[in-house]
GROMACS .gro file of C-alpha atoms in nm:
model
  207
    1MET     CA    1  -0.625  -2.211  -5.859
    2LYS     CA    2  -0.298  -2.415  -5.956
    3GLN     CA    3  -0.367  -2.782  -6.005
    4MET     CA    4  -0.212  -2.971  -5.737
    5THR     CA    5   0.067  -3.199  -5.902
    6PHE     CA    6   0.145  -3.556  -5.809
    7ALA     CA    7   0.428  -3.483  -5.599
    8ASP     CA    8   0.222  -3.203  -5.413
    9ALA     CA    9  -0.059  -3.451  -5.351
   10GLU     CA   10   0.176  -3.696  -5.183
   11TYR     CA   11   0.373  -3.439  -4.961
   12ALA     CA   12   0.036  -3.248  -4.884
   13SER     CA   13  -0.089  -3.552  -4.685
   14LYS     CA   14  -0.010  -3.780  -4.415
   15ARG     CA   15   0.214  -4.023  -4.259
   16LYS     CA   16   0.541  -4.197  -4.345
   17GLN     CA   17   0.595  -4.251  -4.731
   18THR     CA   18   0.662  -4.583  -4.864
   19ARG     CA   19   0.929  -4.670  -5.105
   20LYS     CA   20   0.706  -4.697  -5.377
   21GLU     CA   21   0.568  -4.357  -5.315
   22LEU     CA   22   0.921  -4.191  -5.316
   23PHE     CA   23   1.029  -4.378  -5.632
   24LEU     CA   24   0.703  -4.261  -5.833
   25ILE     CA   25   0.726  -3.909  -5.708
   26GLU     CA   26   1.101  -3.909  -5.836
   27MET     CA   27   1.019  -4.063  -6.163
   28ASP     CA   28   0.709  -3.824  -6.193
   29GLN     CA   29   0.982  -3.557  -6.187
   30VAL     CA   30   1.259  -3.683  -6.433
   31VAL     CA   31   1.089  -3.867  -6.692
   32PRO     CA   32   1.047  -3.671  -7.026
   33TRP     CA   33   0.666  -3.701  -7.040
   34LYS     CA   34   0.609  -3.458  -7.314
   35GLY     CA   35   0.849  -3.631  -7.553
   36LEU     CA   36   0.719  -3.966  -7.507
   37ILE     CA   37   0.356  -3.851  -7.543
   38ALA     CA   38   0.475  -3.694  -7.882
   39LEU     CA   39   0.623  -4.029  -7.973
   40ILE     CA   40   0.333  -4.232  -7.907
   41GLU     CA   41   0.024  -3.992  -7.990
   42PRO     CA   42   0.042  -4.045  -8.363
   43HIS     CA   43  -0.044  -4.418  -8.334
   44TYR     CA   44  -0.292  -4.386  -8.020
   45PRO     CA   45  -0.634  -4.454  -8.157
   46LYS     CA   46  -0.932  -4.187  -8.123
   47GLY     CA   47  -1.256  -4.304  -7.956
   48GLU     CA   48  -1.609  -4.179  -7.990
   49GLY     CA   49  -1.606  -3.815  -8.087
   50GLY     CA   50  -1.238  -3.804  -8.154
   51ARG     CA   51  -1.133  -3.867  -7.809
   52PRO     CA   52  -0.963  -4.167  -7.662
   53ALA     CA   53  -1.136  -4.386  -7.410
   54TYR     CA   54  -0.857  -4.306  -7.174
   55PRO     CA   55  -0.588  -4.022  -7.182
   56LEU     CA   56  -0.277  -4.119  -7.335
   57MET     CA   57  -0.071  -3.988  -7.039
   58ALA     CA   58  -0.256  -4.228  -6.801
   59MET     CA   59  -0.208  -4.541  -7.022
   60LEU     CA   60   0.164  -4.448  -7.077
   61ARG     CA   61   0.218  -4.417  -6.685
   62ILE     CA   62   0.046  -4.740  -6.619
   63HIS     CA   63   0.279  -4.917  -6.896
   64LEU     CA   64   0.563  -4.801  -6.718
   65MET     CA   65   0.463  -4.890  -6.366
   66GLN     CA   66   0.409  -5.238  -6.506
   67ASN     CA   67   0.772  -5.239  -6.624
   68TRP     CA   68   0.909  -5.079  -6.296
   69PHE     CA   69   0.690  -5.312  -6.056
   70GLY     CA   70   0.650  -5.624  -6.277
   71TYR     CA   71   0.279  -5.612  -6.281
   72SER     CA   72   0.094  -5.848  -6.512
   73ASP     CA   73  -0.237  -5.705  -6.686
   74PRO     CA   74  -0.479  -5.846  -6.465
   75ALA     CA   75  -0.250  -5.754  -6.157
   76MET     CA   76  -0.225  -5.403  -6.263
   77GLU     CA   77  -0.600  -5.351  -6.311
   78GLU     CA   78  -0.641  -5.482  -5.952
   79ALA     CA   79  -0.368  -5.285  -5.843
   80LEU     CA   80  -0.498  -4.947  -5.958
   81TYR     CA   81  -0.821  -5.029  -5.786
   82GLU     CA   82  -0.652  -5.104  -5.447
   83THR     CA   83  -0.355  -4.879  -5.438
   84THR     CA   84  -0.430  -4.507  -5.421
   85ILE     CA   85  -0.065  -4.386  -5.514
   86LEU     CA   86  -0.069  -4.597  -5.835
   87ARG     CA   87  -0.404  -4.431  -5.935
   88GLN     CA   88  -0.269  -4.062  -5.854
   89PHE     CA   89   0.043  -4.148  -6.048
   90ALA     CA   90  -0.175  -4.233  -6.339
   91GLY     CA   91  -0.404  -3.944  -6.272
   92LEU     CA   92  -0.710  -4.180  -6.273
   93SER     CA   93  -1.011  -4.185  -6.036
   94LEU     CA   94  -1.184  -4.511  -5.905
   95GLU     CA   95  -1.462  -4.446  -6.180
   96ARG     CA   96  -1.215  -4.440  -6.450
   97ILE     CA   97  -0.991  -4.779  -6.436
   98PRO     CA   98  -0.880  -4.920  -6.742
   99ASP     CA   99  -0.957  -5.317  -6.763
  100GLU     CA  100  -0.689  -5.575  -6.802
  101THR     CA  101  -0.770  -5.587  -7.185
  102THR     CA  102  -0.720  -5.238  -7.216
  103ILE     CA  103  -0.409  -5.245  -7.063
  104LEU     CA  104  -0.290  -5.539  -7.279
  105ASN     CA  105  -0.394  -5.362  -7.594
  106PHE     CA  106  -0.212  -5.050  -7.515
  107ARG     CA  107   0.121  -5.285  -7.459
  108ARG     CA  108   0.041  -5.443  -7.788
  109LEU     CA  109  -0.023  -5.111  -7.971
  110LEU     CA  110   0.359  -5.016  -7.858
  111GLU     CA  111   0.469  -5.325  -7.962
  112LYS     CA  112   0.317  -5.321  -8.308
  113HIS     CA  113   0.468  -5.001  -8.387
  114GLU     CA  114   0.802  -5.070  -8.204
  115LEU     CA  115   0.761  -4.812  -7.944
  116ALA     CA  116   0.808  -4.996  -7.632
  117ALA     CA  117   1.198  -5.035  -7.667
  118SER     CA  118   1.209  -4.668  -7.786
  119ILE     CA  119   1.021  -4.554  -7.476
  120LEU     CA  120   1.242  -4.727  -7.238
  121GLY     CA  121   1.547  -4.619  -7.441
  122VAL     CA  122   1.446  -4.251  -7.420
  123ILE     CA  123   1.382  -4.288  -7.045
  124ASN     CA  124   1.726  -4.444  -6.989
  125GLY     CA  125   1.897  -4.203  -7.230
  126TYR     CA  126   1.735  -3.888  -7.049
  127LEU     CA  127   1.832  -4.025  -6.709
  128GLY     CA  128   2.167  -4.114  -6.815
  129ASP     CA  129   2.238  -3.770  -6.930
  130ARG     CA  130   2.176  -3.643  -6.599
  131GLY     CA  131   2.400  -3.923  -6.437
  132LEU     CA  132   2.109  -4.146  -6.353
  133SER     CA  133   2.007  -4.508  -6.421
  134LEU     CA  134   1.729  -4.756  -6.371
  135ARG     CA  135   1.729  -5.122  -6.346
  136GLN     CA  136   1.387  -5.310  -6.383
  137GLY     CA  137   1.275  -5.525  -6.092
  138THR     CA  138   1.446  -5.350  -5.800
  139ILE     CA  139   1.245  -5.136  -5.564
  140VAL     CA  140   1.459  -4.852  -5.405
  141ASP     CA  141   1.442  -4.747  -5.052
  142ALA     CA  142   1.646  -4.480  -4.867
  143THR     CA  143   1.708  -4.440  -4.509
  144LEU     CA  144   1.853  -4.116  -4.354
  145ILE     CA  145   2.143  -4.192  -4.126
  146HIS     CA  146   2.185  -3.903  -3.883
  147ALA     CA  147   2.533  -3.771  -3.814
  148PRO     CA  148   2.650  -3.758  -3.453
  149SER     CA  149   2.622  -3.401  -3.269
  150SER     CA  150   3.017  -3.371  -3.318
  151THR     CA  151   3.019  -3.363  -3.700
  152LYS     CA  152   3.359  -3.205  -3.726
  153ASN     CA  153   3.674  -3.370  -3.794
  154GLN     CA  154   4.030  -3.303  -3.661
  155ASP     CA  155   4.085  -2.986  -3.875
  156GLY     CA  156   3.764  -2.830  -3.722
  157LYS     CA  157   3.570  -2.899  -4.072
  158ARG     CA  158   3.255  -3.096  -4.117
  159ASP     CA  159   3.299  -3.444  -4.278
  160PRO     CA  160   3.315  -3.395  -4.649
  161GLU     CA  161   3.115  -3.727  -4.702
  162MET     CA  162   2.818  -3.581  -4.513
  163HIS     CA  163   2.560  -3.326  -4.648
  164GLN     CA  164   2.249  -3.173  -4.548
  165SER     CA  165   1.893  -3.297  -4.686
  166LYS     CA  166   1.539  -3.217  -4.634
  167LYS     CA  167   1.281  -3.470  -4.573
  168GLY     CA  168   0.919  -3.354  -4.547
  169ASN     CA  169   0.949  -3.021  -4.331
  170GLN     CA  170   1.252  -3.129  -4.153
  171TYR     CA  171   1.636  -3.095  -4.216
  172TYR     CA  172   1.908  -3.352  -4.153
  173PHE     CA  173   2.292  -3.381  -4.168
  174GLY     CA  174   2.452  -3.686  -4.225
  175MET     CA  175   2.456  -3.986  -4.477
  176LYS     CA  176   2.185  -4.169  -4.667
  177ALA     CA  177   2.155  -4.576  -4.692
  178HIS     CA  178   2.004  -4.667  -5.026
  179ILE     CA  179   1.856  -5.018  -4.984
  180GLY     CA  180   1.757  -5.237  -5.273
  181VAL     CA  181   1.480  -5.468  -5.189
  182ASP     CA  182   1.368  -5.777  -5.394
  183ASP     CA  183   1.018  -5.684  -5.552
  184GLU     CA  184   0.891  -6.050  -5.491
  185SER     CA  185   1.027  -6.162  -5.161
  186GLY     CA  186   1.078  -5.816  -4.992
  187LEU     CA  187   1.422  -5.893  -4.869
  188VAL     CA  188   1.673  -5.660  -4.862
  189HIS     CA  189   1.976  -5.766  -5.129
  190SER     CA  190   2.207  -5.462  -5.117
  191VAL     CA  191   2.276  -5.159  -4.928
  192VAL     CA  192   2.487  -4.826  -5.054
  193GLY     CA  193   2.585  -4.551  -4.850
  194THR     CA  194   2.597  -4.184  -4.975
  195ALA     CA  195   2.580  -3.829  -4.852
  196ALA     CA  196   2.244  -3.739  -4.739
  197ASN     CA  197   2.151  -3.510  -5.034
  198VAL     CA  198   2.222  -3.772  -5.312
  199ALA     CA  199   1.875  -3.883  -5.476
  200ASP     CA  200   1.754  -4.247  -5.465
  201VAL     CA  201   1.742  -4.295  -5.848
  202THR     CA  202   2.124  -4.232  -5.893
  203GLN     CA  203   2.207  -4.517  -5.688
  204VAL     CA  204   1.949  -4.772  -5.872
  205ASP     CA  205   2.241  -4.931  -6.075
  206LYS     CA  206   2.456  -5.029  -5.775
  207LEU     CA  207   2.145  -5.203  -5.593
   0.00000   0.00000   0.00000
């Protein structure tokens, strides 16, 4: 049986998805994980029996979530206990949550070997090659704006600025409002309108 991916797990459930969920789903798909693991692995210490206490992939994902959402080490540990979506992104269960000291030590490991800046550089370069960008400290939201039933212009053609997009199991034709929200106050500080099929991460630098 094929193992369920992070994105599959999120789409397989439930209710309305949060901005944080949608952002993590996109980052799970676009970040070059194998390349980053290869960059860090030679420096990652092995535990008893030659295996590390926590998988390198989990620690890397935790480190990136700290950068994206501004968590301190203690706050990151608590967030992993409290928030299912963060545990799922890291690939961890409640029985295997690294404490704040472990999280701190991983960051220090990256700093010691001058890997922290390289990791962010690899991610930003990878995104940049695909016309994407990411700015720390902004949580991205996207709201679909439905086109009116009459979507044709005077020439009898569909509005060229509007496109079709799928959200869940439903298709929409119209535009999308990408909303930038301050990660501390929760207040909206910017809105960018695009066609409905434009990915959220392509608009982060404008929010």
